[in-house]
Tab-separated table of C-alpha atoms in Angstrom:
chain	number	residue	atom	x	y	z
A	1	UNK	CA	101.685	95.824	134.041
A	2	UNK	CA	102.844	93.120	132.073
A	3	UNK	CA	100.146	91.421	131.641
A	4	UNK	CA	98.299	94.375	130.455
A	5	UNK	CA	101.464	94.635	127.949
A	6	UNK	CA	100.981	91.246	126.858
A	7	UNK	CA	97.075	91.778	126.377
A	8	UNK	CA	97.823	94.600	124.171
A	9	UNK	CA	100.083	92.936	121.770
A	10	UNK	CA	97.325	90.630	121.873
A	11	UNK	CA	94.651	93.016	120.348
A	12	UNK	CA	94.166	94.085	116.990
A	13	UNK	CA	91.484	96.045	114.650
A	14	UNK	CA	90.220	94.175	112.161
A	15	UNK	CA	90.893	96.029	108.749
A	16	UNK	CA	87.092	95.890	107.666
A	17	UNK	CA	84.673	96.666	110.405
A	18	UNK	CA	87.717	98.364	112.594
A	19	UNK	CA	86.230	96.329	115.711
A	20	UNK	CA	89.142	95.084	118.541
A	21	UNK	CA	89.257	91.528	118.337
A	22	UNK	CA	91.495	89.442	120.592
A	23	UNK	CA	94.268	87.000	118.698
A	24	UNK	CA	93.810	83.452	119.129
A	25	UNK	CA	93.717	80.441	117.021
A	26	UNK	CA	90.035	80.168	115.733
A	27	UNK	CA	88.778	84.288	115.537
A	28	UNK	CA	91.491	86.275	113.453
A	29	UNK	CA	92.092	85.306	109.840
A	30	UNK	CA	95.870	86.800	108.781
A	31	UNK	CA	97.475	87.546	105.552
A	32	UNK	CA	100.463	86.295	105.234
A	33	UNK	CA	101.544	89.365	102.708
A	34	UNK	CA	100.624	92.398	104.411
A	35	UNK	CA	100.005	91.021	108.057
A	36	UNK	CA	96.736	92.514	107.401
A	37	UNK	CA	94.153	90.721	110.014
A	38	UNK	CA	90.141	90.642	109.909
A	39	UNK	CA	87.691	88.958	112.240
A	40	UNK	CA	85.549	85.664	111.286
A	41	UNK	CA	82.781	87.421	110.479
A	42	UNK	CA	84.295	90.288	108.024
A	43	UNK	CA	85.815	86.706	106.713
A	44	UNK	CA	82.595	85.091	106.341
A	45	UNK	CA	80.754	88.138	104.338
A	46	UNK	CA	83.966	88.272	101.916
A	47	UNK	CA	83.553	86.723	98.250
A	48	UNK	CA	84.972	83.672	98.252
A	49	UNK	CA	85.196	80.776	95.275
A	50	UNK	CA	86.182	77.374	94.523
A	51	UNK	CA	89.095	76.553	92.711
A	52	UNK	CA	90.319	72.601	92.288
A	53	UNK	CA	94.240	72.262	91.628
A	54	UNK	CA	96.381	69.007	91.655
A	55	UNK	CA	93.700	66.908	92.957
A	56	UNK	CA	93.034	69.632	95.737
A	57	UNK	CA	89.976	72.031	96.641
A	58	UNK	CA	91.048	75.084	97.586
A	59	UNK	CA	88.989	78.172	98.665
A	60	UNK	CA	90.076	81.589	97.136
A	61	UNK	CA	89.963	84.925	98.839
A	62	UNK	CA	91.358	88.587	98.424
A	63	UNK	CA	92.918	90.467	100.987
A	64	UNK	CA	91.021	93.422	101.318
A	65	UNK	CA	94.453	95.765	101.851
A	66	UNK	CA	96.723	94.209	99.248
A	67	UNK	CA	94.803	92.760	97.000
A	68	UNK	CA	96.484	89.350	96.553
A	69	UNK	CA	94.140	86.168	96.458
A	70	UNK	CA	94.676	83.685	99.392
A	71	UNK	CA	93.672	80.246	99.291
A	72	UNK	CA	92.457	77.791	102.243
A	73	UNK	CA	92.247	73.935	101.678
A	74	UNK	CA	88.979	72.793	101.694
A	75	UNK	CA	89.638	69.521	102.039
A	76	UNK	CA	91.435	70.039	105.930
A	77	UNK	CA	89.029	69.203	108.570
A	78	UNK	CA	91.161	71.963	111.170
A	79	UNK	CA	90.420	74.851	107.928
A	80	UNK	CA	86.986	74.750	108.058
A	81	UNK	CA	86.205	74.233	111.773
A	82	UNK	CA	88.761	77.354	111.900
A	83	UNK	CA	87.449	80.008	109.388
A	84	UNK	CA	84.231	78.796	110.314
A	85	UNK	CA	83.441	77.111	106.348
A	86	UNK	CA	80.493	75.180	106.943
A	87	UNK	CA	78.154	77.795	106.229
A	88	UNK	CA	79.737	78.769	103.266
A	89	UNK	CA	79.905	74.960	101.809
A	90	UNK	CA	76.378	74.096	102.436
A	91	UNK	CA	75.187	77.012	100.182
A	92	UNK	CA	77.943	76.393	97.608
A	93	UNK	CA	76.652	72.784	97.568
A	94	UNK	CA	72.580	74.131	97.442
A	95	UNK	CA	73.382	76.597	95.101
A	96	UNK	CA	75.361	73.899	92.941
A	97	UNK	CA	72.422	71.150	93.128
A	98	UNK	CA	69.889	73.796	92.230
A	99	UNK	CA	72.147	74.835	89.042
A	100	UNK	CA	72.296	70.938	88.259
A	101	UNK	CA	68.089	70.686	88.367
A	102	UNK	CA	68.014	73.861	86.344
A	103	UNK	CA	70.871	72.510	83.773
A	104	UNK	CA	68.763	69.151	83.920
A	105	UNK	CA	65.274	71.500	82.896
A	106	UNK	CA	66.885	73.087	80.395
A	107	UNK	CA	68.273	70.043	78.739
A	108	UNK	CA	65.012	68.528	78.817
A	109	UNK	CA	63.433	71.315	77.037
A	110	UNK	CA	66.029	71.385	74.676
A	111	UNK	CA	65.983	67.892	73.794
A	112	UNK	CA	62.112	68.517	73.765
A	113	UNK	CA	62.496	70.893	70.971
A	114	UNK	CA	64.375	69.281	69.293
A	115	UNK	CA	62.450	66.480	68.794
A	116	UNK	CA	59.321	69.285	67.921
A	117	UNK	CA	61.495	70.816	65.018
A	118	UNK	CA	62.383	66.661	63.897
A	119	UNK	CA	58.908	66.385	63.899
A	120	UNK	CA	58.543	69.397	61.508
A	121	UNK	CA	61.321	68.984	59.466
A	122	UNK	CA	59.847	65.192	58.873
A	123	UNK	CA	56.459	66.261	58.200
A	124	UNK	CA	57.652	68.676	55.958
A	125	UNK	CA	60.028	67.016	53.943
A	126	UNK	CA	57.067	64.275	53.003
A	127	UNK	CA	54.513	67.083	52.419
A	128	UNK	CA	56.905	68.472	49.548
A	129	UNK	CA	58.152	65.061	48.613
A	130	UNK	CA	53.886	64.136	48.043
A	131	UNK	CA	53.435	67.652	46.160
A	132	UNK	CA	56.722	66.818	44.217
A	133	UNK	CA	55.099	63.210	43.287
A	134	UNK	CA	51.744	64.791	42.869
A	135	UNK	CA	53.191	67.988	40.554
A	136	UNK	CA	54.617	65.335	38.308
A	137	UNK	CA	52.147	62.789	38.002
A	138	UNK	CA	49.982	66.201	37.038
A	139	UNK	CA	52.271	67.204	34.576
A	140	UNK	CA	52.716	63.729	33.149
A	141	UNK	CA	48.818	63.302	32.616
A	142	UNK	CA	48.561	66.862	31.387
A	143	UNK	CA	51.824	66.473	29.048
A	144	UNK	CA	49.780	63.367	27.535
A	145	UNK	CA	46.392	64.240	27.406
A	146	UNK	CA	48.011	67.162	25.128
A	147	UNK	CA	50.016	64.617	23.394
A	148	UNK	CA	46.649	62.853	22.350
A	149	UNK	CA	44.644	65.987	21.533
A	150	UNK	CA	47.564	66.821	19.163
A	151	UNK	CA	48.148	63.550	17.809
A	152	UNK	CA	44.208	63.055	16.583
């Protein structure tokens, strides 16, 4: 009887997929506010983000029930083997390298047009500074070749 007491106490729902899971150190995640506690894998499907205070990484969570963000260091060996991070840091890490090759692309094309519109801008700037030369060499022959017809 007492051990069925104490297996009892040890037994809770989690709050998100209201399956019995059993408490021990490395498959119930607890809030410390509300005493609210979930399973690993309600854990893992949660949206989670980075955050990086006083030299630190932390990762942030909400509590499902109260609503209060929770924060896990990163940075602790024991954290991630616990809430089971290693998953979740590989595709942070992927998702971060492809955002630096697409940041990269799009710098390159940038720089690309920008170096299109120089091109313009410099071609342009000597076609109107010919036609500006040309218009007044024009205007000087034709100002005196009237010059002469008037002056004979």
């Amino acid at each position: 009887m007492n051990n069925n007491t104490i297996l009892t106490e040890n037994i809770f729902e989690c709050s998100i997929c209201l399956n019995n899971i059993v408490e021990n150190n490395n498959n119930i995640i607890s809030c410390s506010t509300c005493n609210n506690k979930n399973c690993i894998e309600c854990f893992n499907k949660m949206q989670k983000k980075f955050n990086y205070h006083n030299n630190e990484f932390y990762i942030i969570y909400t509590c499902p029930v109260c609503k209060t963000d929770k924060s896990i260091d990163v940075l602790d060996n024991n954290n991630i083997l616990k809430y089971n991070l290693k998953n979740f840091i590989n595709n942070y890490l992927i998702e971060l390298n492809n955002k630096i090759i697409e940041l990269n692309i799009t710098n390159g094309v940038m720089n690309n047009k920008i170096l299109e519109y120089k091109f313009y801008f410099n071609n342009f700037y000597k076609i109107v500074k010919y036609a500006y030369i040309v218009d007044k060499f024009v205007f000087l022959l034709f100002s005196s070749y009237v010059i002469l017809l008037f002056k004979s």
